[in-house]
Amino acid sequence: MLLLLENTPVGAARLDLMGDETAWVRTVAISEECQGKGYGRMLMTGLEKFASQYGVERLLVNAARDAVGFYGALGWTVVESGGENPVLTKELRTGP
């Protein structure tokens, strides 16, 4: 996914569909000058909606340690805290 601001890319993320109602979120990035302005939240909201359209019920991400708070504020939960990049998950609402 690509987040554009007035036709200028400000953020991007990749979604790997795993085929079992689960998807991994990869390479989430917001340009440095646009960080802290809500664009990361916008990108993740769009990614969640997109994933839901493909029947995804659970998202996973290997987050950088300094991004765990960002994901936590969006409703993600740490499921594995060991290692360099903690694993977080978020259950998506299904249905109408």
Short mmCIF file of C-alpha atoms in Angstrom, two decimals:
data_model
loop_
_atom_site.label_atom_id
_atom_site.label_comp_id
_atom_site.label_asym_id
_atom_site.label_seq_id
_atom_site.Cartn_x
_atom_site.Cartn_y
_atom_site.Cartn_z
CA MET A 1 0.00 0.00 0.00
CA LEU A 2 1.13 3.51 -0.73
CA LEU A 3 -0.08 6.56 1.20
CA LEU A 4 -0.10 9.72 -0.90
CA LEU A 5 -0.35 13.33 0.25
CA GLU A 6 -1.14 15.61 -2.68
CA ASN A 7 0.28 12.97 -5.08
CA THR A 8 3.50 12.69 -3.05
CA PRO A 9 4.29 9.35 -1.38
CA VAL A 10 4.55 9.78 2.40
CA GLY A 11 4.18 6.18 3.57
CA ALA A 12 4.08 2.57 2.50
CA ALA A 13 3.38 -0.90 3.87
CA ARG A 14 3.27 -4.43 2.50
CA LEU A 15 0.67 -7.06 3.36
CA ASP A 16 1.50 -10.75 2.90
CA LEU A 17 -1.71 -12.81 2.72
CA MET A 18 -1.06 -16.24 4.21
CA GLY A 19 -4.22 -17.97 2.95
CA ASP A 20 -5.49 -18.99 6.40
CA GLU A 21 -7.32 -15.78 7.39
CA THR A 22 -3.97 -14.45 8.60
CA ALA A 23 -1.69 -11.84 7.05
CA TRP A 24 1.70 -10.41 7.95
CA VAL A 25 2.27 -6.67 7.84
CA ARG A 26 5.73 -5.87 6.48
CA THR A 27 7.93 -2.86 5.81
CA VAL A 28 5.72 -0.15 7.36
CA ALA A 29 7.36 3.22 6.79
CA ILE A 30 6.42 6.89 6.96
CA SER A 31 8.82 9.49 5.57
CA GLU A 32 10.77 11.19 8.33
CA GLU A 33 9.32 14.65 7.77
CA CYS A 34 5.75 13.25 7.98
CA GLN A 35 6.16 11.21 11.16
CA GLY A 36 4.10 12.19 14.18
CA LYS A 37 1.30 13.73 12.10
CA GLY A 38 -1.17 10.83 12.03
CA TYR A 39 -0.12 9.41 8.67
CA GLY A 40 0.99 6.11 10.17
CA ARG A 41 -2.46 5.68 11.71
CA MET A 42 -4.07 6.51 8.34
CA LEU A 43 -1.87 3.97 6.57
CA MET A 44 -2.65 1.23 9.07
CA THR A 45 -6.40 1.96 8.97
CA GLY A 46 -6.35 1.58 5.20
CA LEU A 47 -4.29 -1.58 5.42
CA GLU A 48 -6.74 -3.11 7.92
CA LYS A 49 -9.71 -2.30 5.68
CA PHE A 50 -7.91 -3.79 2.68
CA ALA A 51 -7.05 -6.94 4.63
CA SER A 52 -10.65 -7.33 5.81
CA GLN A 53 -11.84 -7.23 2.19
CA TYR A 54 -9.71 -10.32 1.55
CA GLY A 55 -11.11 -12.25 4.52
CA VAL A 56 -8.18 -11.61 6.86
CA GLU A 57 -9.20 -11.96 10.49
CA ARG A 58 -5.78 -11.72 12.14
CA LEU A 59 -2.80 -9.51 11.39
CA LEU A 60 0.75 -10.11 12.59
CA VAL A 61 3.79 -7.84 12.50
CA ASN A 62 7.45 -8.09 13.48
CA ALA A 63 7.80 -4.61 14.93
CA ALA A 64 10.91 -2.61 15.61
CA ARG A 65 11.21 -2.17 19.39
CA ASP A 66 10.71 1.59 19.08
CA ALA A 67 7.44 1.02 17.16
CA VAL A 68 5.75 -1.23 19.76
CA GLY A 69 4.05 1.79 21.38
CA PHE A 70 2.69 2.91 18.00
CA TYR A 71 1.12 -0.48 17.38
CA GLY A 72 -0.15 -0.70 20.96
CA ALA A 73 -1.99 2.61 20.52
CA LEU A 74 -3.73 1.07 17.49
CA GLY A 75 -4.97 -1.95 19.43
CA TRP A 76 -2.19 -4.43 18.71
CA THR A 77 -1.03 -6.91 21.37
CA VAL A 78 2.47 -8.30 21.91
CA VAL A 79 2.46 -12.09 21.51
CA GLU A 80 6.22 -12.67 21.48
CA SER A 81 8.54 -10.16 23.11
CA GLY A 82 11.85 -12.03 22.83
CA GLY A 83 14.24 -11.40 20.01
CA GLU A 84 15.20 -8.24 18.21
CA ASN A 85 11.74 -7.57 16.77
CA PRO A 86 8.71 -8.36 18.94
CA VAL A 87 5.72 -10.02 17.26
CA LEU A 88 2.38 -8.27 17.69
CA THR A 89 -1.09 -9.30 16.57
CA LYS A 90 -4.43 -7.65 15.95
CA GLU A 91 -7.78 -9.34 15.44
CA LEU A 92 -9.90 -7.68 12.78
CA ARG A 93 -13.63 -7.30 13.05
CA THR A 94 -15.55 -9.45 10.64
CA GLY A 95 -19.02 -9.04 9.27
CA PRO A 96 -20.90 -5.85 8.31
#
